[in-house]
XYZ file of C-alpha atoms in Angstrom:
337
model
C 0.000 0.000 0.000
C 1.289 3.437 -0.759
C 2.207 5.641 2.049
C -0.204 8.450 2.977
C 2.457 11.059 2.303
C 3.117 9.797 -1.208
C -0.584 9.697 -1.984
C -1.029 13.250 -0.788
C 1.894 14.391 -2.913
C 0.425 12.679 -5.962
C -2.907 14.406 -5.441
C -1.220 17.794 -5.213
C 0.646 17.174 -8.453
C -2.571 16.263 -10.239
C -4.285 19.390 -8.999
C -1.419 21.613 -10.166
C -1.609 20.392 -13.758
C -3.320 22.883 -16.190
C -6.830 22.106 -17.271
C -7.210 20.805 -20.808
C -9.173 22.985 -23.266
C -12.884 22.706 -22.768
C -13.407 21.879 -26.432
C -10.749 21.725 -29.079
C -13.372 22.620 -31.634
C -13.410 26.210 -30.283
C -10.085 26.896 -32.080
C -10.514 24.827 -35.204
C -10.566 27.875 -37.553
C -7.169 29.113 -38.724
C -6.326 32.637 -37.624
C -6.191 35.541 -40.112
C -2.737 36.181 -41.561
C -0.784 39.049 -43.197
C -2.177 41.841 -41.036
C -1.267 45.193 -42.670
C -2.229 48.763 -41.799
C -2.544 51.400 -44.544
C -2.986 55.051 -43.622
C -3.110 58.049 -45.998
C -4.128 61.521 -44.824
C -5.477 60.008 -41.576
C -7.712 57.534 -43.397
C -6.779 54.285 -41.604
C -7.395 50.837 -43.069
C -6.524 47.368 -41.746
C -6.323 44.465 -44.201
C -5.629 40.736 -43.823
C -5.656 37.533 -45.858
C -9.001 35.676 -45.987
C -9.504 32.467 -44.014
C -10.470 29.661 -46.390
C -13.033 27.057 -45.323
C -14.897 24.348 -47.197
C -18.411 25.277 -46.106
C -20.030 28.488 -44.932
C -19.014 32.143 -44.874
C -16.360 33.312 -42.454
C -17.048 36.440 -40.423
C -14.430 38.696 -38.860
C -14.359 40.944 -35.830
C -11.853 43.717 -35.158
C -11.122 45.313 -31.772
C -8.654 47.924 -30.576
C -6.839 48.710 -27.356
C -4.923 51.788 -26.193
C -1.917 52.218 -23.955
C -4.062 54.029 -21.416
C -6.471 51.112 -20.911
C -5.705 47.426 -20.775
C -9.015 46.520 -22.376
C -10.402 45.798 -25.842
C -13.166 47.781 -27.464
C -15.124 47.144 -30.637
C -15.322 49.516 -33.596
C -17.494 49.455 -36.701
C -16.014 46.121 -37.812
C -17.961 43.397 -35.977
C -19.095 40.243 -37.809
C -18.096 41.559 -41.220
C -17.443 39.504 -44.354
C -14.818 41.822 -45.851
C -11.153 41.228 -45.142
C -10.553 44.888 -44.343
C -11.637 47.362 -41.695
C -11.638 51.150 -41.857
C -10.884 52.079 -38.269
C -10.941 55.836 -38.816
C -13.144 56.832 -35.919
C -13.620 60.089 -33.970
C -13.175 58.176 -30.705
C -9.669 57.115 -31.766
C -7.424 60.174 -31.493
C -4.593 60.687 -33.955
C -1.970 60.868 -31.200
C -3.069 57.658 -29.416
C -0.938 54.541 -29.517
C -3.303 51.715 -30.340
C -3.156 47.995 -31.090
C -5.649 46.114 -33.271
C -6.634 42.460 -33.214
C -8.739 40.302 -35.544
C -10.582 37.018 -35.079
C -12.348 34.758 -37.587
C -15.708 33.153 -36.801
C -17.794 30.431 -38.430
C -20.942 29.835 -36.426
C -19.841 28.735 -32.958
C -16.323 27.971 -34.169
C -13.816 30.785 -33.657
C -10.141 31.351 -34.285
C -7.601 32.848 -31.929
C -7.075 36.605 -31.843
C -4.232 37.975 -33.990
C -2.761 41.313 -32.953
C -1.058 44.002 -35.039
C 1.912 46.151 -34.154
C 1.248 49.436 -32.375
C -0.047 52.283 -34.532
C 0.001 56.084 -34.047
C -1.793 58.022 -36.782
C 0.295 61.174 -36.371
C 3.478 59.173 -36.899
C 2.410 56.401 -39.249
C -0.016 58.039 -41.672
C 1.275 59.296 -45.035
C 0.605 63.002 -45.542
C -0.137 63.827 -49.167
C 1.129 67.052 -50.772
C -1.009 70.207 -50.680
C -2.969 71.206 -53.797
C -1.913 74.485 -55.419
C -4.937 76.605 -56.371
C -3.329 79.883 -57.529
C 0.063 81.386 -58.455
C 0.510 85.180 -58.455
C 3.454 86.488 -60.467
C 5.394 89.738 -59.969
C 8.677 90.864 -61.583
C 10.792 89.416 -58.746
C 8.592 86.858 -56.943
C 5.976 84.102 -57.153
C 3.254 83.677 -54.522
C 1.785 80.187 -54.162
C -1.660 79.655 -52.649
C -2.697 76.084 -51.788
C -5.111 74.013 -49.737
C -3.848 71.494 -47.136
C -4.374 67.758 -47.677
C -6.209 67.446 -44.329
C -7.506 69.821 -41.694
C -4.958 69.414 -38.957
C -3.469 72.157 -36.800
C -0.138 70.342 -36.613
C 0.581 70.583 -40.377
C 3.440 72.670 -41.760
C 4.538 73.270 -45.357
C 7.733 73.702 -47.360
C 8.420 74.635 -50.995
C 11.418 73.473 -53.029
C 12.060 75.634 -56.115
C 14.665 76.221 -58.809
C 15.234 78.098 -62.051
C 14.155 75.855 -64.905
C 17.352 76.406 -66.888
C 19.526 75.349 -63.928
C 19.579 72.563 -61.339
C 20.364 74.700 -58.288
C 17.541 74.142 -55.809
C 16.337 76.312 -52.940
C 13.924 75.624 -50.085
C 11.718 77.858 -47.994
C 11.331 77.559 -44.251
C 8.642 75.326 -42.769
C 5.530 77.396 -42.126
C 1.876 76.973 -41.205
C 0.757 79.568 -43.764
C -1.096 78.285 -46.823
C 0.389 81.086 -48.968
C 4.147 81.055 -49.522
C 6.181 83.644 -51.446
C 9.290 82.825 -53.480
C 11.266 86.069 -53.339
C 14.308 87.652 -55.050
C 13.675 86.003 -58.414
C 14.642 87.138 -61.913
C 12.037 88.816 -64.050
C 10.644 87.020 -67.099
C 12.233 83.769 -65.896
C 10.512 80.414 -65.558
C 10.800 78.745 -62.153
C 9.736 75.239 -61.160
C 8.674 74.182 -57.665
C 7.365 71.328 -55.519
C 5.532 71.492 -52.203
C 5.219 69.079 -49.294
C 3.577 68.900 -45.872
C 4.534 67.384 -42.532
C 2.940 66.663 -39.174
C 4.924 68.706 -36.687
C 5.179 66.565 -33.533
C 8.029 65.119 -31.478
C 9.009 62.950 -34.440
C 8.117 64.863 -37.600
C 6.129 62.888 -40.147
C 7.159 64.381 -43.530
C 5.060 63.633 -46.596
C 6.205 63.272 -50.224
C 6.803 66.141 -52.640
C 4.105 67.163 -55.080
C 4.410 67.010 -58.848
C 6.610 69.650 -60.450
C 4.840 72.832 -61.544
C 6.426 75.758 -63.420
C 5.493 79.434 -63.752
C 7.179 82.544 -65.205
C 7.764 85.793 -63.366
C 6.261 88.989 -64.776
C 8.013 91.996 -66.367
C 8.499 95.360 -64.649
C 7.143 98.658 -65.966
C 10.335 99.618 -67.810
C 10.467 96.303 -69.621
C 6.804 96.534 -70.590
C 7.340 100.067 -71.928
C 10.306 98.810 -73.957
C 8.155 96.060 -75.422
C 5.498 98.615 -76.426
C 8.092 100.798 -78.172
C 9.583 97.824 -79.986
C 6.166 96.659 -81.157
C 5.250 100.176 -82.361
C 8.513 100.594 -84.276
C 8.184 97.146 -85.808
C 4.609 97.880 -86.900
C 5.624 101.234 -88.414
C 8.532 99.720 -90.336
C 6.274 96.961 -91.600
C 3.655 99.435 -92.864
C 6.241 101.635 -94.596
C 7.987 98.673 -96.168
C 4.681 97.275 -97.391
C 3.740 100.636 -98.921
C 7.074 100.866 -100.767
C 6.734 97.344 -102.084
C 3.200 98.044 -103.298
C 4.284 101.260 -105.022
C 7.156 99.538 -106.838
C 4.893 96.668 -107.816
C 2.307 99.040 -109.292
C 4.992 100.939 -111.205
C 6.448 97.785 -112.686
C 3.178 96.055 -113.539
C 1.084 99.096 -114.357
C -0.297 97.752 -117.630
C -1.184 94.386 -116.126
C -2.975 95.964 -113.178
C -4.810 98.354 -115.488
C -5.940 95.410 -117.615
C -7.198 93.582 -114.517
C -9.243 96.498 -113.192
C -10.252 98.073 -116.552
C -10.611 95.362 -119.207
C -10.835 96.681 -122.844
C -14.293 97.522 -124.146
C -15.699 94.932 -126.533
C -18.144 96.243 -129.125
C -21.439 94.330 -129.490
C -21.494 92.098 -132.598
C -24.489 93.777 -134.316
C -22.900 97.239 -134.006
C -19.604 95.869 -135.272
C -21.423 94.379 -138.298
C -23.209 97.688 -138.900
C -19.929 99.591 -138.946
C -18.515 97.124 -141.437
C -21.635 97.413 -143.668
C -23.531 100.667 -143.044
C -26.239 99.634 -145.504
C -27.600 96.950 -143.248
C -30.864 97.849 -141.423
C -29.350 97.146 -138.067
C -30.600 100.252 -136.359
C -34.180 99.626 -137.389
C -33.995 96.018 -136.163
C -32.491 97.182 -132.862
C -35.312 99.694 -132.422
C -37.916 97.045 -133.120
C -36.366 94.689 -130.537
C -36.188 97.438 -127.948
C -39.796 98.362 -128.613
C -40.859 94.798 -127.958
C -38.771 94.284 -124.838
C -38.627 97.660 -123.055
C -41.522 100.045 -122.411
C -41.235 103.533 -123.840
C -41.612 106.629 -121.706
C -43.598 109.565 -122.948
C -41.553 112.593 -123.893
C -42.831 115.961 -124.968
C -40.570 118.129 -127.039
C -41.316 121.810 -127.482
C -39.776 123.296 -130.615
C -40.444 125.713 -133.410
C -43.037 124.648 -135.861
C -40.496 124.561 -138.589
C -38.108 121.704 -138.633
C -39.361 119.924 -135.498
C -41.045 117.117 -137.349
C -38.100 116.784 -139.716
C -35.714 116.562 -136.738
C -37.725 113.767 -135.122
C -38.020 111.841 -138.361
C -34.316 112.133 -139.043
C -33.504 110.884 -135.541
C -36.020 108.036 -135.191
C -37.574 106.666 -138.335
C -39.933 104.266 -136.587
C -41.919 103.833 -133.361
C -42.211 107.612 -133.021
C -45.573 109.175 -132.799
C -45.545 112.867 -133.612
C -48.336 115.107 -132.597
C -47.957 118.666 -133.743
C -50.308 121.179 -132.347
C -50.348 124.868 -132.885
C -50.434 126.993 -129.884
C -51.155 130.592 -129.397
C -47.421 131.250 -129.222
C -46.847 129.767 -132.630
C -44.972 126.686 -131.369
C -45.689 122.979 -131.838
C -45.827 120.253 -129.188
C -44.435 116.895 -130.272
C -45.067 113.849 -128.115
C -42.729 110.856 -128.334
C -43.654 107.417 -126.973
């Protein structure tokens, strides 16, 4: 028989052993893998690889914990089917140090929790470059106006600029102003620049540079006046030169130009035939045609009684109606139609 002391010792050893899991089926699901946090302009997103099962749809739950509280709280990612969670939430401050964890669920079967590394939005988010909305140009400066990528009081801005024809770069000081002036520049010179933002905290989070943009400085009053004089002189010389060229051209090609604008008169064929053969009754035929085509106006001719009828007959042999009337003054009235 065993001794009482040995039996007591054996009982104590059995009691000190850890309890076996209540049901191994509680952890049959594999845990989510490849946990990655993406954050751009304080838009925070957690992604992971999907858990593959033969039957059913796997659901996921995401929780977060802060350094100030050793507890886990749920966000808007409970029992979701997507393999990502947007944990941008007003209750989660940008300066908090938080930890996320994810668990997969399939009915009553659940996986173990998988935690991420610590995350601080102010330090880990990527700050995009500001957007330039206006560039004011003066003879010796450029003034850039822009809007910030996010509304944060901790943001500061810097501009890197250079003359386009050279590679020597300059940088402004970090500032909170959303309008920055590039001073002591050359007039009528093209300058290129890039702008970036940073979160100004204990460890500055500096964002990437923007795309290169180029603008030219303006001209001063003296330069503009010189341009006006040059343009006026050039226009005057052009007008005078054109006038001289036109005058010489007209002198050299006078006959050609005269022919273009005043072509030679061409006699009608029936008149030309009449001149060649005066005996032809061309005039009478012409009068007959005109009488048929054109209406005649009435015309009264006042003349002496003598010779008036002979004058009319000598002038128009046909289509003339003469009406001679004696008046008290001894003159005749002849009406032509």
